[in-house]
PDB file of C-alpha atoms in Angstrom:
ATOM      1  CA  UNK J 139     -26.262   0.417 -56.562  1.00 45.00           C
ATOM      2  CA  UNK J 140     -22.903  -1.217 -55.260  1.00 47.00           C
ATOM      3  CA  UNK J 141     -21.461   2.203 -54.904  1.00 48.00           C
ATOM      4  CA  UNK J 142     -23.903   4.154 -53.029  1.00 46.00           C
ATOM      5  CA  UNK J 143     -24.393   1.922 -49.848  1.00 49.00           C
ATOM      6  CA  UNK J 144     -20.402   1.406 -49.668  1.00 49.00           C
ATOM      7  CA  UNK J 145     -20.438   6.022 -49.113  1.00 44.00           C
ATOM      8  CA  UNK J 146     -24.047   5.656 -46.750  1.00 45.00           C
ATOM      9  CA  UNK J 147     -21.848   3.772 -44.871  1.00 46.00           C
ATOM     10  CA  UNK J 148     -19.228   5.149 -44.388  1.00 46.00           C
ATOM     11  CA  UNK J 149     -21.108   8.857 -43.286  1.00 45.00           C
ATOM     12  CA  UNK J 150     -23.227   6.949 -41.062  1.00 47.00           C
ATOM     13  CA  UNK J 151     -20.559   5.513 -39.296  1.00 47.00           C
ATOM     14  CA  UNK J 152     -18.237   8.651 -39.078  1.00 47.00           C
ATOM     15  CA  UNK J 153     -21.658  10.810 -37.686  1.00 46.00           C
ATOM     16  CA  UNK J 154     -21.692   8.481 -34.861  1.00 46.00           C
ATOM     17  CA  UNK J 155     -18.627   9.538 -33.102  1.00 48.00           C
ATOM     18  CA  UNK J 156     -19.026  13.505 -34.227  1.00 45.00           C
ATOM     19  CA  UNK J 157     -22.018  13.443 -31.809  1.00 47.00           C
ATOM     20  CA  UNK J 158     -20.589  11.962 -29.497  1.00 46.00           C
ATOM     21  CA  UNK J 159     -17.733  14.249 -29.095  1.00 47.00           C
ATOM     22  CA  UNK J 160     -20.070  17.745 -29.430  1.00 49.00           C
ATOM     23  CA  UNK J 161     -22.434  15.598 -26.427  1.00 47.00           C
ATOM     24  CA  UNK J 162     -19.218  15.409 -24.471  1.00 49.00           C
ATOM     25  CA  UNK J 163     -17.762  18.279 -25.788  1.00 45.00           C
ATOM     26  CA  UNK J 164     -21.155  20.397 -24.194  1.00 61.00           C
ATOM     27  CA  UNK J 165     -20.995  19.245 -20.474  1.00 78.00           C
ATOM     28  CA  UNK J 166     -17.649  21.459 -18.909  1.00 84.00           C
ATOM     29  CA  UNK J 167     -18.761  24.273 -20.571  1.00 85.00           C
ATOM     30  CA  UNK J 168     -22.819  24.511 -19.675  1.00 83.00           C
ATOM     31  CA  UNK J 169     -21.328  24.044 -16.367  1.00 87.00           C
ATOM     32  CA  UNK J 170     -19.116  27.035 -16.556  1.00 89.00           C
ATOM     33  CA  UNK J 171     -22.355  28.778 -17.873  1.00 88.00           C
ATOM     34  CA  UNK J 172     -23.966  28.109 -15.341  1.00 87.00           C
ATOM     35  CA  UNK J 173     -21.734  29.024 -12.478  1.00 90.00           C
ATOM     36  CA  UNK J 174     -21.529  32.522 -14.760  1.00 91.00           C
ATOM     37  CA  UNK J 175     -25.330  33.004 -15.554  1.00 87.00           C
ATOM     38  CA  UNK J 176     -25.425  32.431 -11.504  1.00 88.00           C
ATOM     39  CA  UNK J 177     -23.090  34.735 -10.572  1.00 91.00           C
ATOM     40  CA  UNK J 178     -24.405  37.660 -12.607  1.00 89.00           C
ATOM     41  CA  UNK J 179     -28.205  37.072 -11.328  1.00 88.00           C
ATOM     42  CA  UNK J 180     -27.098  36.148  -7.623  1.00 90.00           C
ATOM     43  CA  UNK J 181     -26.693  40.012  -6.614  1.00 89.00           C
ATOM     44  CA  UNK J 182     -30.452  40.395  -8.248  1.00 89.00           C
ATOM     45  CA  UNK J 183     -30.882  37.327  -6.192  1.00 90.00           C
ATOM     46  CA  UNK J 184     -29.546  39.120  -2.262  1.00 89.00           C
ATOM     47  CA  UNK J 185     -31.366  41.890  -3.170  1.00 90.00           C
ATOM     48  CA  UNK J 186     -35.286  40.822  -3.873  1.00 91.00           C
ATOM     49  CA  UNK J 187     -34.420  37.972  -0.529  1.00 90.00           C
ATOM     50  CA  UNK J 188     -32.900  41.331   1.507  1.00 89.00           C
ATOM     51  CA  UNK J 189     -36.202  42.809   0.951  1.00 90.00           C
ATOM     52  CA  UNK J 190     -38.796  40.313   2.042  1.00 91.00           C
ATOM     53  CA  UNK J 191     -36.031  41.375   5.969  1.00 89.00           C
ATOM     54  CA  UNK J 192     -36.847  43.939   8.584  1.00 87.00           C
ATOM     55  CA  UNK J 193     -33.985  45.720   9.059  1.00 82.00           C
ATOM     56  CA  UNK J 194     -32.379  44.211  11.632  1.00 83.00           C
ATOM     57  CA  UNK J 195     -31.914  41.536   9.439  1.00 83.00           C
ATOM     58  CA  UNK J 196     -30.655  43.191   6.443  1.00 82.00           C
ATOM     59  CA  UNK J 197     -27.592  44.362   9.210  1.00 78.00           C
ATOM     60  CA  UNK J 198     -26.262  41.072  10.159  1.00 78.00           C
ATOM     61  CA  UNK J 199     -22.631  40.295  10.052  1.00 77.00           C
ATOM     62  CA  UNK J 200     -22.310  37.445   8.458  1.00 81.00           C
ATOM     63  CA  UNK J 201     -25.527  37.726   6.595  1.00 80.00           C
ATOM     64  CA  UNK J 202     -28.403  35.936   7.579  1.00 80.00           C
ATOM     65  CA  UNK J 203     -29.620  33.687   5.513  1.00 80.00           C
ATOM     66  CA  UNK J 204     -33.108  31.877   7.498  1.00 84.00           C
ATOM     67  CA  UNK J 205     -35.268  34.842   8.500  1.00 84.00           C
ATOM     68  CA  UNK J 206     -39.475  34.948   8.522  1.00 84.00           C
ATOM     69  CA  UNK J 207     -40.133  36.691   5.498  1.00 87.00           C
ATOM     70  CA  UNK J 208     -41.742  40.488   5.977  1.00 88.00           C
ATOM     71  CA  UNK J 209     -44.138  42.288   3.590  1.00 90.00           C
ATOM     72  CA  UNK J 210     -43.914  45.191   5.748  1.00 88.00           C
ATOM     73  CA  UNK J 211     -40.701  47.156   3.489  1.00 88.00           C
ATOM     74  CA  UNK J 212     -42.941  47.100   0.226  1.00 90.00           C
ATOM     75  CA  UNK J 213     -45.376  48.589   2.137  1.00 90.00           C
ATOM     76  CA  UNK J 214     -43.729  51.156   4.078  1.00 87.00           C
ATOM     77  CA  UNK J 215     -42.390  51.778   0.128  1.00 88.00           C
ATOM     78  CA  UNK J 216     -45.817  52.515  -1.424  1.00 88.00           C
ATOM     79  CA  UNK J 217     -47.040  54.453   1.494  1.00 87.00           C
ATOM     80  CA  UNK J 218     -43.857  56.495   1.022  1.00 84.00           C
ATOM     81  CA  UNK J 219     -44.885  57.154  -2.947  1.00 82.00           C
ATOM     82  CA  UNK J 220     -43.220  55.487  -5.258  1.00 88.00           C
ATOM     83  CA  UNK J 221     -45.900  55.777  -7.137  1.00 88.00           C
ATOM     84  CA  UNK J 222     -45.486  59.054  -8.001  1.00 90.00           C
ATOM     85  CA  UNK J 223     -42.094  58.635  -9.078  1.00 91.00           C
ATOM     86  CA  UNK J 224     -43.057  55.045 -11.411  1.00 92.00           C
ATOM     87  CA  UNK J 225     -45.595  56.754 -13.180  1.00 94.00           C
ATOM     88  CA  UNK J 226     -42.765  59.830 -13.778  1.00 94.00           C
ATOM     89  CA  UNK J 227     -40.197  56.984 -14.741  1.00 94.00           C
ATOM     90  CA  UNK J 228     -43.105  55.218 -16.982  1.00 94.00           C
ATOM     91  CA  UNK J 229     -43.959  58.220 -18.768  1.00 96.00           C
ATOM     92  CA  UNK J 230     -40.699  59.700 -19.619  1.00 95.00           C
ATOM     93  CA  UNK J 231     -39.464  56.632 -20.887  1.00 95.00           C
ATOM     94  CA  UNK J 232     -42.775  54.989 -23.248  1.00 95.00           C
ATOM     95  CA  UNK J 233     -43.127  58.726 -24.437  1.00 96.00           C
ATOM     96  CA  UNK J 234     -39.859  58.876 -25.204  1.00 96.00           C
ATOM     97  CA  UNK J 235     -39.104  55.306 -26.582  1.00 95.00           C
ATOM     98  CA  UNK J 236     -41.804  55.678 -28.878  1.00 96.00           C
ATOM     99  CA  UNK J 237     -40.420  59.443 -30.518  1.00 96.00           C
ATOM    100  CA  UNK J 238     -37.596  57.764 -30.683  1.00 95.00           C
ATOM    101  CA  UNK J 239     -38.823  55.066 -32.808  1.00 94.00           C
ATOM    102  CA  UNK J 240     -40.981  57.305 -35.029  1.00 94.00           C
ATOM    103  CA  UNK J 241     -37.725  59.030 -35.764  1.00 93.00           C
ATOM    104  CA  UNK J 242     -35.576  56.646 -35.688  1.00 92.00           C
ATOM    105  CA  UNK J 243     -36.729  54.328 -38.003  1.00 91.00           C
ATOM    106  CA  UNK J 244     -36.810  56.957 -40.858  1.00 89.00           C
ATOM    107  CA  UNK J 245     -33.443  57.827 -40.114  1.00 88.00           C
ATOM    108  CA  UNK J 246     -31.776  54.364 -40.485  1.00 88.00           C
ATOM    109  CA  UNK J 247     -34.628  53.644 -43.352  1.00 87.00           C
ATOM    110  CA  UNK J 248     -33.089  56.714 -45.289  1.00 84.00           C
ATOM    111  CA  UNK J 249     -28.976  55.494 -44.317  1.00 84.00           C
ATOM    112  CA  UNK J 250     -29.421  51.668 -45.036  1.00 82.00           C
ATOM    113  CA  UNK J 251     -31.993  50.823 -48.207  1.00 72.00           C
ATOM    114  CA  UNK J 252     -32.118  54.042 -49.880  1.00 68.00           C
ATOM    115  CA  UNK J 253     -28.214  55.791 -48.583  1.00 67.00           C
ATOM    116  CA  UNK J 254     -28.126  59.520 -49.060  1.00 67.00           C
ATOM    117  CA  UNK J 255     -25.496  61.427 -50.090  1.00 71.00           C
ATOM    118  CA  UNK J 256     -22.358  61.535 -47.312  1.00 70.00           C
ATOM    119  CA  UNK J 257     -23.915  58.403 -45.234  1.00 69.00           C
ATOM    120  CA  UNK J 258     -20.569  58.705 -43.279  1.00 73.00           C
ATOM    121  CA  UNK J 259     -20.995  62.184 -42.407  1.00 72.00           C
ATOM    122  CA  UNK J 260     -24.442  61.885 -41.284  1.00 73.00           C
ATOM    123  CA  UNK J 261     -23.404  58.466 -39.029  1.00 76.00           C
ATOM    124  CA  UNK J 262     -20.017  59.784 -37.247  1.00 78.00           C
ATOM    125  CA  UNK J 263     -22.535  63.305 -36.519  1.00 76.00           C
ATOM    126  CA  UNK J 264     -25.385  61.082 -35.184  1.00 75.00           C
ATOM    127  CA  UNK J 265     -22.082  58.689 -32.687  1.00 78.00           C
ATOM    128  CA  UNK J 266     -20.342  61.969 -32.386  1.00 78.00           C
ATOM    129  CA  UNK J 267     -23.411  63.259 -29.756  1.00 75.00           C
ATOM    130  CA  UNK J 268     -23.196  60.274 -27.607  1.00 77.00           C
ATOM    131  CA  UNK J 269     -19.068  61.295 -26.682  1.00 80.00           C
ATOM    132  CA  UNK J 270     -19.600  64.686 -25.468  1.00 80.00           C
ATOM    133  CA  UNK J 271     -19.713  64.303 -21.482  1.00 83.00           C
ATOM    134  CA  UNK J 272     -23.002  64.754 -20.072  1.00 85.00           C
ATOM    135  CA  UNK J 273     -21.714  67.390 -17.503  1.00 86.00           C
ATOM    136  CA  UNK J 274     -20.555  69.446 -19.465  1.00 86.00           C
ATOM    137  CA  UNK J 275     -23.429  70.316 -21.445  1.00 87.00           C
ATOM    138  CA  UNK J 276     -25.730  70.542 -17.698  1.00 90.00           C
ATOM    139  CA  UNK J 277     -25.590  73.722 -16.998  1.00 91.00           C
ATOM    140  CA  UNK J 278     -26.760  75.272 -20.197  1.00 91.00           C
ATOM    141  CA  UNK J 279     -29.388  72.685 -20.712  1.00 92.00           C
ATOM    142  CA  UNK J 280     -30.145  73.698 -16.946  1.00 93.00           C
ATOM    143  CA  UNK J 281     -30.551  77.166 -17.871  1.00 93.00           C
ATOM    144  CA  UNK J 282     -32.575  76.247 -21.214  1.00 93.00           C
ATOM    145  CA  UNK J 283     -34.758  74.461 -19.556  1.00 93.00           C
ATOM    146  CA  UNK J 284     -35.274  76.776 -17.169  1.00 92.00           C
ATOM    147  CA  UNK J 285     -35.843  79.725 -19.642  1.00 93.00           C
ATOM    148  CA  UNK J 286     -38.503  77.357 -21.236  1.00 92.00           C
ATOM    149  CA  UNK J 287     -39.999  77.043 -17.754  1.00 91.00           C
ATOM    150  CA  UNK J 288     -39.700  72.993 -17.826  1.00 91.00           C
ATOM    151  CA  UNK J 289     -37.821  72.671 -14.835  1.00 91.00           C
ATOM    152  CA  UNK J 290     -39.401  69.965 -12.659  1.00 91.00           C
ATOM    153  CA  UNK J 291     -41.116  68.894 -15.053  1.00 93.00           C
ATOM    154  CA  UNK J 292     -41.828  65.716 -16.943  1.00 94.00           C
ATOM    155  CA  UNK J 293     -41.948  66.887 -20.684  1.00 95.00           C
ATOM    156  CA  UNK J 294     -38.145  67.699 -20.306  1.00 94.00           C
ATOM    157  CA  UNK J 295     -36.994  64.320 -19.476  1.00 94.00           C
ATOM    158  CA  UNK J 296     -38.976  63.380 -22.078  1.00 96.00           C
ATOM    159  CA  UNK J 297     -37.168  65.438 -24.654  1.00 95.00           C
ATOM    160  CA  UNK J 298     -33.958  64.992 -23.436  1.00 94.00           C
ATOM    161  CA  UNK J 299     -34.612  61.073 -23.134  1.00 95.00           C
ATOM    162  CA  UNK J 300     -35.530  61.122 -26.703  1.00 95.00           C
ATOM    163  CA  UNK J 301     -32.209  63.022 -28.245  1.00 91.00           C
ATOM    164  CA  UNK J 302     -29.693  60.933 -25.186  1.00 91.00           C
ATOM    165  CA  UNK J 303     -31.327  57.348 -27.004  1.00 93.00           C
ATOM    166  CA  UNK J 304     -31.777  58.190 -30.829  1.00 92.00           C
ATOM    167  CA  UNK J 305     -28.279  58.155 -31.995  1.00 90.00           C
ATOM    168  CA  UNK J 306     -28.261  54.094 -30.160  1.00 89.00           C
ATOM    169  CA  UNK J 307     -31.363  53.768 -32.203  1.00 91.00           C
ATOM    170  CA  UNK J 308     -30.248  55.329 -35.388  1.00 90.00           C
ATOM    171  CA  UNK J 309     -27.033  53.335 -35.630  1.00 88.00           C
ATOM    172  CA  UNK J 310     -28.789  49.694 -34.464  1.00 87.00           C
ATOM    173  CA  UNK J 311     -31.718  50.015 -36.894  1.00 88.00           C
ATOM    174  CA  UNK J 312     -29.383  50.590 -40.025  1.00 87.00           C
ATOM    175  CA  UNK J 313     -27.488  47.771 -38.907  1.00 85.00           C
ATOM    176  CA  UNK J 314     -30.863  46.180 -39.069  1.00 86.00           C
ATOM    177  CA  UNK J 315     -32.070  47.431 -42.088  1.00 87.00           C
ATOM    178  CA  UNK J 316     -28.208  46.679 -44.341  1.00 85.00           C
ATOM    179  CA  UNK J 317     -29.558  42.869 -43.820  1.00 83.00           C
ATOM    180  CA  UNK J 318     -32.383  42.896 -45.151  1.00 81.00           C
ATOM    181  CA  UNK J 319     -32.295  42.275 -49.268  1.00 81.00           C
ATOM    182  CA  UNK J 320     -32.604  45.485 -51.640  1.00 76.00           C
ATOM    183  CA  UNK J 321     -34.361  43.359 -54.005  1.00 80.00           C
ATOM    184  CA  UNK J 322     -37.635  43.274 -51.701  1.00 80.00           C
ATOM    185  CA  UNK J 323     -38.173  47.129 -52.294  1.00 78.00           C
ATOM    186  CA  UNK J 324     -37.910  46.190 -55.941  1.00 78.00           C
ATOM    187  CA  UNK J 325     -40.500  44.066 -56.126  1.00 84.00           C
ATOM    188  CA  UNK J 326     -42.708  45.629 -54.423  1.00 80.00           C
ATOM    189  CA  UNK J 327     -42.117  48.444 -56.051  1.00 78.00           C
ATOM    190  CA  UNK J 328     -42.676  46.212 -59.331  1.00 81.00           C
ATOM    191  CA  UNK J 329     -45.763  45.529 -58.106  1.00 79.00           C
ATOM    192  CA  UNK J 330     -47.176  48.468 -57.708  1.00 79.00           C
ATOM    193  CA  UNK J 331     -46.517  49.312 -53.997  1.00 79.00           C
ATOM    194  CA  UNK J 332     -45.059  52.999 -52.983  1.00 81.00           C
ATOM    195  CA  UNK J 333     -42.100  53.575 -50.648  1.00 79.00           C
ATOM    196  CA  UNK J 334     -44.043  54.049 -47.692  1.00 80.00           C
ATOM    197  CA  UNK J 335     -46.137  50.694 -48.140  1.00 84.00           C
ATOM    198  CA  UNK J 336     -43.895  48.645 -48.941  1.00 82.00           C
ATOM    199  CA  UNK J 337     -41.817  49.894 -45.727  1.00 82.00           C
ATOM    200  CA  UNK J 338     -45.209  49.314 -44.288  1.00 82.00           C
ATOM    201  CA  UNK J 339     -46.581  45.686 -45.311  1.00 84.00           C
ATOM    202  CA  UNK J 340     -42.498  44.340 -46.266  1.00 84.00           C
ATOM    203  CA  UNK J 341     -39.392  45.136 -44.361  1.00 85.00           C
ATOM    204  CA  UNK J 342     -40.902  46.624 -41.078  1.00 86.00           C
ATOM    205  CA  UNK J 343     -42.472  42.923 -40.415  1.00 85.00           C
ATOM    206  CA  UNK J 344     -39.263  41.510 -41.993  1.00 86.00           C
ATOM    207  CA  UNK J 345     -36.702  44.205 -38.934  1.00 87.00           C
ATOM    208  CA  UNK J 346     -39.429  43.712 -36.143  1.00 85.00           C
ATOM    209  CA  UNK J 347     -37.023  42.283 -33.855  1.00 84.00           C
ATOM    210  CA  UNK J 348     -34.542  44.491 -34.257  1.00 86.00           C
ATOM    211  CA  UNK J 349     -37.384  47.289 -33.387  1.00 89.00           C
ATOM    212  CA  UNK J 350     -38.258  44.963 -30.691  1.00 87.00           C
ATOM    213  CA  UNK J 351     -34.678  45.120 -29.321  1.00 86.00           C
ATOM    214  CA  UNK J 352     -33.898  48.790 -30.253  1.00 90.00           C
ATOM    215  CA  UNK J 353     -36.865  49.859 -27.815  1.00 91.00           C
ATOM    216  CA  UNK J 354     -35.816  47.358 -24.963  1.00 89.00           C
ATOM    217  CA  UNK J 355     -32.713  49.074 -25.080  1.00 89.00           C
ATOM    218  CA  UNK J 356     -33.972  52.260 -24.860  1.00 92.00           C
ATOM    219  CA  UNK J 357     -36.769  51.596 -21.955  1.00 92.00           C
ATOM    220  CA  UNK J 358     -33.608  50.527 -20.577  1.00 91.00           C
ATOM    221  CA  UNK J 359     -31.102  53.627 -20.666  1.00 92.00           C
ATOM    222  CA  UNK J 360     -34.191  55.744 -20.433  1.00 94.00           C
ATOM    223  CA  UNK J 361     -35.876  54.054 -17.209  1.00 94.00           C
ATOM    224  CA  UNK J 362     -32.148  53.849 -15.217  1.00 91.00           C
ATOM    225  CA  UNK J 363     -31.006  57.129 -16.417  1.00 92.00           C
ATOM    226  CA  UNK J 364     -30.114  59.653 -13.258  1.00 92.00           C
ATOM    227  CA  UNK J 365     -28.158  62.468 -13.795  1.00 92.00           C
ATOM    228  CA  UNK J 366     -30.597  64.714 -16.022  1.00 93.00           C
ATOM    229  CA  UNK J 367     -33.533  63.391 -13.622  1.00 92.00           C
ATOM    230  CA  UNK J 368     -31.657  64.882 -10.181  1.00 91.00           C
ATOM    231  CA  UNK J 369     -30.418  68.014 -11.890  1.00 92.00           C
ATOM    232  CA  UNK J 370     -33.098  68.707 -13.407  1.00 92.00           C
ATOM    233  CA  UNK J 371     -36.378  68.028 -11.741  1.00 90.00           C
ATOM    234  CA  UNK J 372     -37.441  68.144  -7.628  1.00 83.00           C
ATOM    235  CA  UNK J 373     -40.762  66.812  -6.175  1.00 83.00           C
ATOM    236  CA  UNK J 374     -43.259  67.634  -9.378  1.00 88.00           C
ATOM    237  CA  UNK J 375     -41.481  65.235 -11.827  1.00 90.00           C
ATOM    238  CA  UNK J 376     -38.862  63.120  -9.464  1.00 91.00           C
ATOM    239  CA  UNK J 377     -38.462  59.811 -10.978  1.00 93.00           C
ATOM    240  CA  UNK J 378     -37.483  56.480  -9.949  1.00 92.00           C
ATOM    241  CA  UNK J 379     -33.445  56.295  -9.670  1.00 92.00           C
ATOM    242  CA  UNK J 380     -33.937  59.993  -7.569  1.00 91.00           C
ATOM    243  CA  UNK J 381     -36.634  58.573  -5.889  1.00 90.00           C
ATOM    244  CA  UNK J 382     -33.990  55.837  -4.113  1.00 88.00           C
ATOM    245  CA  UNK J 383     -31.415  58.045  -3.252  1.00 85.00           C
ATOM    246  CA  UNK J 384     -33.831  59.031  -0.553  1.00 79.00           C
ATOM    247  CA  UNK J 385     -32.753  55.865   1.224  1.00 77.00           C
ATOM    248  CA  UNK J 386     -29.406  57.027   1.489  1.00 72.00           C
ATOM    249  CA  UNK J 387     -29.883  59.502   5.111  1.00 69.00           C
ATOM    250  CA  UNK J 388     -27.411  60.867   7.593  1.00 62.00           C
ATOM    251  CA  UNK J 389     -29.172  58.353   9.930  1.00 64.00           C
ATOM    252  CA  UNK J 390     -27.413  55.553   7.975  1.00 63.00           C
ATOM    253  CA  UNK J 391     -28.717  53.302   4.870  1.00 71.00           C
ATOM    254  CA  UNK J 392     -31.999  51.394   5.307  1.00 80.00           C
ATOM    255  CA  UNK J 393     -30.921  48.117   3.071  1.00 84.00           C
ATOM    256  CA  UNK J 394     -34.066  46.380   3.835  1.00 87.00           C
ATOM    257  CA  UNK J 395     -36.381  48.943   2.611  1.00 88.00           C
ATOM    258  CA  UNK J 396     -33.936  49.864  -0.755  1.00 88.00           C
ATOM    259  CA  UNK J 397     -33.759  46.555  -1.898  1.00 90.00           C
ATOM    260  CA  UNK J 398     -37.646  46.787  -1.672  1.00 91.00           C
ATOM    261  CA  UNK J 399     -37.736  49.540  -3.505  1.00 91.00           C
ATOM    262  CA  UNK J 400     -35.120  48.749  -6.172  1.00 91.00           C
ATOM    263  CA  UNK J 401     -37.019  45.569  -6.425  1.00 92.00           C
ATOM    264  CA  UNK J 402     -40.538  47.528  -7.542  1.00 91.00           C
ATOM    265  CA  UNK J 403     -38.435  49.766  -9.774  1.00 91.00           C
ATOM    266  CA  UNK J 404     -36.569  46.679 -11.750  1.00 90.00           C
ATOM    267  CA  UNK J 405     -40.147  45.070 -12.125  1.00 90.00           C
ATOM    268  CA  UNK J 406     -41.235  46.853 -14.957  1.00 88.00           C
ATOM    269  CA  UNK J 407     -38.131  46.274 -17.311  1.00 87.00           C
ATOM    270  CA  UNK J 408     -37.633  42.938 -16.291  1.00 86.00           C
ATOM    271  CA  UNK J 409     -41.250  42.158 -17.189  1.00 86.00           C
ATOM    272  CA  UNK J 410     -40.359  44.161 -20.778  1.00 83.00           C
ATOM    273  CA  UNK J 411     -37.305  42.066 -21.052  1.00 78.00           C
ATOM    274  CA  UNK J 412     -39.930  39.236 -20.065  1.00 81.00           C
ATOM    275  CA  UNK J 413     -42.832  39.688 -22.553  1.00 78.00           C
ATOM    276  CA  UNK J 414     -40.254  40.544 -25.564  1.00 73.00           C
ATOM    277  CA  UNK J 415     -37.623  37.804 -25.015  1.00 71.00           C
ATOM    278  CA  UNK J 416     -38.246  36.094 -28.047  1.00 69.00           C
ATOM    279  CA  UNK J 417     -38.271  39.407 -30.268  1.00 65.00           C
ATOM    280  CA  UNK J 418     -35.016  40.454 -28.712  1.00 64.00           C
ATOM    281  CA  UNK J 419     -33.444  37.223 -28.883  1.00 62.00           C
ATOM    282  CA  UNK J 420     -33.954  37.139 -32.882  1.00 60.00           C
ATOM    283  CA  UNK J 421     -32.870  41.285 -33.215  1.00 55.00           C
ATOM    284  CA  UNK J 422     -30.104  40.326 -31.118  1.00 57.00           C
ATOM    285  CA  UNK J 423     -29.065  37.659 -33.171  1.00 57.00           C
ATOM    286  CA  UNK J 424     -30.051  39.024 -36.587  1.00 56.00           C
ATOM    287  CA  UNK J 425     -27.897  38.554 -39.260  1.00 49.00           C
ATOM    288  CA  UNK J 426     -25.462  36.844 -37.195  1.00 45.00           C
ATOM    289  CA  UNK J 427     -26.450  33.821 -39.143  1.00 40.00           C
ATOM    290  CA  UNK J 428     -26.789  33.838 -43.038  1.00 38.00           C
TER     291      UNK J 428
END
């Protein structure tokens, strides 16, 4: 009893200054983080504000900070047929992301918890497909897509977006699977669970944050893809990035209307990230803290 009391008092006395030093140290870093965050978000904020301006107010120099908000630009964008482009982008993005997950999860599982022969060669093959410049492959791709009768067809984008995102998804999902202890599969096998059952009921729930992070990244890459869409589509399968280019004309650049269209184009991805933010943060930090 006589020896433990001084130790407890000493530990308590030492813990107070440590907490004070930490609280004082986080102040400047917190302010710096806010400044950096506001600086990174400011272009998006300015785009949204410009979307509510008239074209005359959007062209002023210096920029006009006080103006009368209007929804005229959004109405003009909706009347110009943005709905079709949004539907094409949504279809190509969602279907390709589903295909990426369906193909990528088993491949990543086989390369991590159930490694196959020459795993390193397989991984280098997957990532090697991303090293080829897209512009170097557009001519043969255009010929192949034309021979298949898929020019100006949204299914051509689905296939290309799946192939584009699959290597990234396999690399990401493999890193998440490697954080899962292999003993869990052995324990599930001893309980009589088959491999598909163990993967569905044991492994996938553990890596669900990683799946959400991978899916969101594939969604963003597919939604923002421009090169394939502008070269392989025309009218029927036009996606939202191609639609936005239409506001750049020989008469000039319609800043307010372009900002309104860009705001509508960014909303789906922002909402998807907001809905999946909890799993996204857990997925991006998966395995960072043991």
